[in-house]
Amino acid sequence: MASREILTGVYSVGAIDWDRRLFDELIPLPDGTTYNSYLIKGSEKTALIDTVDPTKEHVLVDNLKELGINDIDYIVSNHAEQDHSGTIPKMLELFPEARVVTNPKCKGLLIEFLLIPESKFMTVDDGENLSLGDKTLEFIYAPWVHWPETMLTYLKEKNILFPCDLFGSHLATSELYASDEAKVYESAKRYYAEIMMPFRNSIKRHLERIDNLDIEIIAPSHGPIHDRPEFILEAYKEWVSEEVKNEVLIPYVSMHGSTEKMVSYLIDALMERDIIVKPFNLTRTDIGELAMALVDVATIVIASPTVLVGPHPSVVYATYLANALGPKVKFASIIGSYGWGGKMLEQITGMLGNLKVEIIEPVIVKGYPREEDFRSLDRLADEILKKHKKIII
Ligand code: FEO
């Protein structure tokens, strides 16, 4: 990818990764990703904001060459994760006079992960300014976005915020700006769900703080740049708020049809009550889609058969993930079946400790569901509607 000028003296010099399909060997990337890096040329000094994943080191090197960059004074590291920091050693090799500008916590992690010598660093305080001559960088500590050392960099004269992962999206696109907002919204929400959601209380505080800045452009380190920053800021405010939607998420697995029959009946019963239902068959779902649905759903109903003595392993995985992501879901229930006993219900309930949910009476049946079981599912749908009416409708 060639470098592109954003504003006079500010360039996008990162890389597009069209083919990457998995991040952290865990997160599906249906649309690839980008590793954005930005070059800022001041009248006296030049700064590079974050680098790229080591697999794309050659792209960053070529982009800087193409711009005729012979000196870099500062390499700002907003975040120590290797998809942004992994090419710092190469940059230091090419520009040995450069200093890595970051906070003390990030410095420690960069030394541990990348073995960068301590002498290469220049640490900055929260709120500190760094002059490039006619341009000034301000550093804003923003811990737990999603690591403990994260910070944001604000280019004061141009009103550009470089927030690294925050406000980003795993979206490989040739478009520099987020012009297709519907598409970017989906990708940014998926990114928030998978990466940021467990830290929504920290993010809420950071959003309040940056509300005081005059921001015209948000240039994250993944996905397109926001030249209409209110679009992504409003989306984030909604996602981190306590507001939930009149929706029920049903992650399920069925082995011989009993649990599927219950899920199918419950879907109809909830739809009849004008509740939006999002069922996910865990044998074929994209786990990122499930995470996205968790962002604003009011209720989760986990549906599982009994395998040996517990829930189906795919249900265990989805429940573990939901619990770890810590969504603002308010209510939970469990439905499913068993043949001759087991502890499926207790085991699933025991995995929900991180969620501050009220458990609604589960419906667990022996074998195939009968008429009285469908009445229990009707009661479950009634109870969900009653709970939703109290807080949403
Ligand atoms: Fe894009 Fe937390 O790294």
PDB file of C-alpha atoms and ligand atoms in Angstrom, residues 23 79 81 83-84 146 165 191 222, ligand 1:
ATOM      1  CA  PHE A  23      -6.303 -12.541  15.261  1.00  0.00           C
ATOM      2  CA  HIS A  79       0.145   0.506  22.784  1.00  0.00           C
ATOM      3  CA  GLU A  81       0.731  -5.063  21.472  1.00  0.00           C
ATOM      4  CA  ASP A  83       0.510  -5.579  15.778  1.00  0.00           C
ATOM      5  CA  HIS A  84       1.442  -1.920  16.440  1.00  0.00           C
ATOM      6  CA  HIS A 146      -7.745  -3.146  26.319  1.00  0.00           C
ATOM      7  CA  ASP A 165      -7.038   0.303  18.988  1.00  0.00           C
ATOM      8  CA  TYR A 191     -14.187  -5.030  17.133  1.00  0.00           C
ATOM      9  CA  HIS A 222      -7.145  -0.552  12.537  1.00  0.00           C
TER      10      HIS A 222
HETATM   11 FE1  FEO B   1      -4.396  -3.786  17.615  1.00  0.00          FE
HETATM   12 FE2  FEO B   1      -4.329  -4.329  20.974  1.00  0.00          FE
HETATM   13  O1  FEO B   1      -3.677  -4.363  19.233  1.00  0.00           O
END
